[in-house]
Short mmCIF file of C-alpha atoms in Angstrom, two decimals:
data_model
loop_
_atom_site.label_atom_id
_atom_site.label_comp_id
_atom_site.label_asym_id
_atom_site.label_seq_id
_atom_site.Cartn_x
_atom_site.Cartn_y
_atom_site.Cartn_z
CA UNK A 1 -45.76 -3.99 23.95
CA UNK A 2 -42.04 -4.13 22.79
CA UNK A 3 -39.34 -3.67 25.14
CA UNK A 4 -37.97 0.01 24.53
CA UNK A 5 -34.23 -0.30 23.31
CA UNK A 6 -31.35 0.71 25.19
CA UNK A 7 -30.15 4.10 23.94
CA UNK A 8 -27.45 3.64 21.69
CA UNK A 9 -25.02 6.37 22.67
CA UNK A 10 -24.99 4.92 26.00
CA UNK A 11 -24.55 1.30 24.37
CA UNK A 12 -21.77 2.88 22.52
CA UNK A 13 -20.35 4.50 25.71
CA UNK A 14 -19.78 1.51 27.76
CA UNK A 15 -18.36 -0.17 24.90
CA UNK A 16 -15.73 2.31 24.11
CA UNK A 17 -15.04 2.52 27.77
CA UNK A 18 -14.85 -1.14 28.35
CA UNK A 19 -12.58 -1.68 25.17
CA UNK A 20 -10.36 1.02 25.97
CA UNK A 21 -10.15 -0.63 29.45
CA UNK A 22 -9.09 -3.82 27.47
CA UNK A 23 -6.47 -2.33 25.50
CA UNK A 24 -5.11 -0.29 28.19
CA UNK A 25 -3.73 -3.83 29.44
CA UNK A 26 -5.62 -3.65 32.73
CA UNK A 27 -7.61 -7.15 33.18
CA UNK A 28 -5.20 -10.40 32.46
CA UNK A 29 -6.68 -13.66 30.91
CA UNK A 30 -7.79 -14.56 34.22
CA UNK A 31 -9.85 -11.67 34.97
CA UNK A 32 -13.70 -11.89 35.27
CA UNK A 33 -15.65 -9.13 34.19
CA UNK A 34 -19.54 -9.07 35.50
CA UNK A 35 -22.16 -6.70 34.54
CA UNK A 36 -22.31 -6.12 37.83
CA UNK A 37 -19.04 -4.99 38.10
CA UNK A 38 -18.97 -3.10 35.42
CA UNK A 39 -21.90 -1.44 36.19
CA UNK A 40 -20.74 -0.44 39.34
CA UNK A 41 -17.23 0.95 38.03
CA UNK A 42 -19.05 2.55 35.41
CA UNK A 43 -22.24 3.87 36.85
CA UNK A 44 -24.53 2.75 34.50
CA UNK A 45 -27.47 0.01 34.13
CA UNK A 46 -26.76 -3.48 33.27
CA UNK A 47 -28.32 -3.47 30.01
CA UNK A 48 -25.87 -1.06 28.12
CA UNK A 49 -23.36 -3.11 29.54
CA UNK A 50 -24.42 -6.50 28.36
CA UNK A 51 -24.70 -5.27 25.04
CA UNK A 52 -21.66 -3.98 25.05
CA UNK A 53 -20.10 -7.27 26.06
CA UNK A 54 -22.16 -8.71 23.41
CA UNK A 55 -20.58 -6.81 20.89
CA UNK A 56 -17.11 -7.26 22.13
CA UNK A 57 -18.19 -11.16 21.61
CA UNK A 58 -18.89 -10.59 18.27
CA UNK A 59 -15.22 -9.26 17.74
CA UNK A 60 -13.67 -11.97 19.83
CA UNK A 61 -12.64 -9.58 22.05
CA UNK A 62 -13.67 -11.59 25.11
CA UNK A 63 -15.78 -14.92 25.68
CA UNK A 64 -19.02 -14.79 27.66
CA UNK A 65 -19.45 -17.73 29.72
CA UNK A 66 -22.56 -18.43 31.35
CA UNK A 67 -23.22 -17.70 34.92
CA UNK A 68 -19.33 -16.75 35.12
CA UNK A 69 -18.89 -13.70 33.26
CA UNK A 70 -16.69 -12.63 30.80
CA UNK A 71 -13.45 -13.14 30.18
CA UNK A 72 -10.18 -12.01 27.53
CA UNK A 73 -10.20 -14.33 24.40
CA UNK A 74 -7.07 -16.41 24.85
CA UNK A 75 -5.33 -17.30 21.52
CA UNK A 76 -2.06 -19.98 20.99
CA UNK A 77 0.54 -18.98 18.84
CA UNK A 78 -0.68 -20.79 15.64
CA UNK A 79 -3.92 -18.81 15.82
CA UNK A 80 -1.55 -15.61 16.01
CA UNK A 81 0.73 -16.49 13.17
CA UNK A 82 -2.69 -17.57 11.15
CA UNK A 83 -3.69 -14.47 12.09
CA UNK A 84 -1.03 -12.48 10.55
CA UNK A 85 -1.04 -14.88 7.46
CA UNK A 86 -4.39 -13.65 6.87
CA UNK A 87 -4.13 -9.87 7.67
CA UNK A 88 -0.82 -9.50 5.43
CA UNK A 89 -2.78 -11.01 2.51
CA UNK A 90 -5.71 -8.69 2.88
CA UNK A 91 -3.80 -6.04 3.88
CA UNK A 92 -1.60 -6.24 0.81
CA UNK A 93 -4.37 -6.79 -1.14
CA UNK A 94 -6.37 -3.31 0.34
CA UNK A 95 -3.42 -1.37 -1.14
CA UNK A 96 -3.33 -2.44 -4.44
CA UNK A 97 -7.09 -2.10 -4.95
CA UNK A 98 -7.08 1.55 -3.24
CA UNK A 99 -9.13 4.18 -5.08
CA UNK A 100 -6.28 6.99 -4.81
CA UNK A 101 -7.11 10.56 -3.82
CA UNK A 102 -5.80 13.29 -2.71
CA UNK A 103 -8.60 13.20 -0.36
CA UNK A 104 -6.88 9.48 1.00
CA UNK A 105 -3.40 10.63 0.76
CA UNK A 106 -4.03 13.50 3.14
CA UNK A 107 -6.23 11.85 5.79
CA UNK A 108 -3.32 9.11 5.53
CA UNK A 109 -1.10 11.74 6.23
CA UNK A 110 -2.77 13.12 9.20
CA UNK A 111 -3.37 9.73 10.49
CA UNK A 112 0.29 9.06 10.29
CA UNK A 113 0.78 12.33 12.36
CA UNK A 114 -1.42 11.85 14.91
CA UNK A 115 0.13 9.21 15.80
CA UNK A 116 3.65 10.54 16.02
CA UNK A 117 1.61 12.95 18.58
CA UNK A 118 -0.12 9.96 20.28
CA UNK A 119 3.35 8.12 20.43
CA UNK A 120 4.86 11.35 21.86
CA UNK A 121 2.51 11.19 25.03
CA UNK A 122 2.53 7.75 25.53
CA UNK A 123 -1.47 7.79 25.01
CA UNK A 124 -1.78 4.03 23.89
CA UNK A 125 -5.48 3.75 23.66
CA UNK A 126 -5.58 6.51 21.03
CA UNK A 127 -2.55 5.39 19.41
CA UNK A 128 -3.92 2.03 18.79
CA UNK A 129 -7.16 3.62 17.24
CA UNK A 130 -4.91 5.61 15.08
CA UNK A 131 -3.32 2.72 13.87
CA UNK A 132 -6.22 0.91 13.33
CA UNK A 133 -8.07 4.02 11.68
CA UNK A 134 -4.97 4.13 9.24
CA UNK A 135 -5.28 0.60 7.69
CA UNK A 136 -9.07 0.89 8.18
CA UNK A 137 -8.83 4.28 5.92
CA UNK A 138 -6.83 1.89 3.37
CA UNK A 139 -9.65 -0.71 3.54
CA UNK A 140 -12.34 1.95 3.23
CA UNK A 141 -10.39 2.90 -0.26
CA UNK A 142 -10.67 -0.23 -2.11
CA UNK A 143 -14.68 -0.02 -2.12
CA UNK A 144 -15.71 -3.25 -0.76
CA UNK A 145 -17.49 -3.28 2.32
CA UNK A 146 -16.95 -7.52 3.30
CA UNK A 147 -13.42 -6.89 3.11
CA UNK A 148 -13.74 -3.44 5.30
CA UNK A 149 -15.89 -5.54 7.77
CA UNK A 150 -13.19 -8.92 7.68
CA UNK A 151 -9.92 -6.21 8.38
CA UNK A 152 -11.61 -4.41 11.28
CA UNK A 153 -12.41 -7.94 13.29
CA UNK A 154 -8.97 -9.04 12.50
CA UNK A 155 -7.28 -5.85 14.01
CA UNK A 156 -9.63 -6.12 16.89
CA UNK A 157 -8.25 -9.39 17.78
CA UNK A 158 -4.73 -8.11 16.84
CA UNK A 159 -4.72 -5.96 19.10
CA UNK A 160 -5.71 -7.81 22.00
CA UNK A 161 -2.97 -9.88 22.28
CA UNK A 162 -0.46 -6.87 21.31
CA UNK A 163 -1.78 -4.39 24.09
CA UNK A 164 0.84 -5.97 26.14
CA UNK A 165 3.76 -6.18 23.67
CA UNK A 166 2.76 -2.34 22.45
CA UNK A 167 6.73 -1.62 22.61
CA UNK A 168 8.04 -3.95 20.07
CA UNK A 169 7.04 -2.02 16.94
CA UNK A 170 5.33 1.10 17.92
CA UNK A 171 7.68 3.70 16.85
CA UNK A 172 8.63 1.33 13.57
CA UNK A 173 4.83 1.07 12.80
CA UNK A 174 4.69 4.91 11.94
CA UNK A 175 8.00 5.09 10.00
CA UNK A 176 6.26 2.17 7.79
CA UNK A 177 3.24 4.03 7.54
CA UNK A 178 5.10 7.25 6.88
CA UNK A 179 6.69 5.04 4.03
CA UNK A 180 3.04 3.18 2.40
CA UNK A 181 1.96 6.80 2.12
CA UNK A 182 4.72 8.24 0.11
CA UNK A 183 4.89 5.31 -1.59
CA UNK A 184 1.06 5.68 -2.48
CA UNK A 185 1.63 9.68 -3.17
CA UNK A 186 3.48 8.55 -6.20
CA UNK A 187 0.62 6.24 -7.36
CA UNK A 188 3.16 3.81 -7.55
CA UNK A 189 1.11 0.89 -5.49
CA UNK A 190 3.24 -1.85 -6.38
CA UNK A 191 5.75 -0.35 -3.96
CA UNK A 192 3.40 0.51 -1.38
CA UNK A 193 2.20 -3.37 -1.33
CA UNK A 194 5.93 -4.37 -1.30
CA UNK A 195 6.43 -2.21 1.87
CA UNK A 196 2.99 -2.90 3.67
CA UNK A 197 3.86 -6.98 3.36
CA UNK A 198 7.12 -5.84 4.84
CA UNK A 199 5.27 -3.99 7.85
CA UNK A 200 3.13 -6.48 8.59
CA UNK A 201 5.31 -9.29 8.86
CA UNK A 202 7.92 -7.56 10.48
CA UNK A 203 4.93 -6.87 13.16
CA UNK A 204 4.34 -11.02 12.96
CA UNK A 205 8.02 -12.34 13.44
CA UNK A 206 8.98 -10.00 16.65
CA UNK A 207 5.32 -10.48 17.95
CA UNK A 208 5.96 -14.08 18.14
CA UNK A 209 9.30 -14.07 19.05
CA UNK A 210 8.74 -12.83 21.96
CA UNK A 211 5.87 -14.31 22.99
CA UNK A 212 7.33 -17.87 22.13
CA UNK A 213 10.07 -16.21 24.48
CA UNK A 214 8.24 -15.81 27.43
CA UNK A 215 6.39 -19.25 27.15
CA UNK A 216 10.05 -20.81 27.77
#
């Protein structure tokens, strides 16, 4: 008899709820999160929440150490500036390759308005899935599905280690944005690469500024 799987909207549920958790800045470095803990907090079995943890493994989200629990992925600033290296390139890349639509340009547009709403509020989970919806919408464009898959576990990680610097570029991020789109609008791409290599290492140089700042 096979083991009856865990139901996948509760899976999904405890995922969402755990990541937004993350990204909200709550748990430091130190933290330990159980699945008995979360459980508790949560209300929910352990199973849905070890496979969430398991999935927020598989984007390097956390580390799950045996018999401890798990705990926030730690990364040094060369893995952070290798980081952006990489992103930038693909990024860049993404644009160029972009099957342009009115269909993209408008969902871009939207995307860049939510989150001017987002921003407004000061919601910063959903602002962060906005952003990451945006350049996800870019990567969706180009048609290739390994480089769709590569972008979304580098923004994951991204964004892990930005949830606590969320003030250095958030209300520059949609003005560049607001730009890539216009830019793309006129099916001029070449321009829209220029600026989104602009963006993202703009993003890179006051990111690690200021953490090399705070590690004096």
């Amino acid at each position: 008899m096979r083991k009856l799987r865990i139901p996948e909207n509760l899976t999904t549920m405890a995922y969402r709820a755990i990541k937004n958790y993350i990204l909200e800045g709550n748990p430091d470095e130190n933290t330990r999160l159980t699945e008995e803990s979360l459980s508790k907090q949560l209300g929910i079995s352990k199973s849905p929440i070890r496979e969430a943890l398991t999935r927020l493994e598989s984007e390097r989200l956390i580390q799950i150490e045996p018999r401890r629990g798990a705990f926030l992925r730690k990364f040094s600033l060369q893995e952070i500036g290798d980081l952006y290296e990489v992103r930038e390139a693909l990024e860049v890349y993404a644009v160029g390759r972009a099957k342009l639509t009115p269909e993209l340009i408008a969902a871009l547009r939207q995307s860049v308005e939510r989150s001017r709403q987002h921003l407004e509020v000061n919601d910063k989970p959903r602002y962060i899935e906005e952003d990451v919806n945006f350049h996800a919408a870019l990567a969706e464009a180009t048609g290739n599905a390994l480089l769709e898959e590569i972008l979304a576990n580098i923004q994951h990680q991204v964004w892990l280690f930005r949830r606590k610097t969320y003030d250095l570029s958030r209300s520059k991020a949609i003005v560049s944005h607001a730009a890539i789109v216009e830019a793309l609008a006129q099916a001029d791409q070449d321009k829209a690469q220029q600026l989104m290599r602009q963006h993202i290492s703009e993003v890179r140089q006051k990111l690690l500024s200021h953490l090399q700042a705070a590690t004096r």
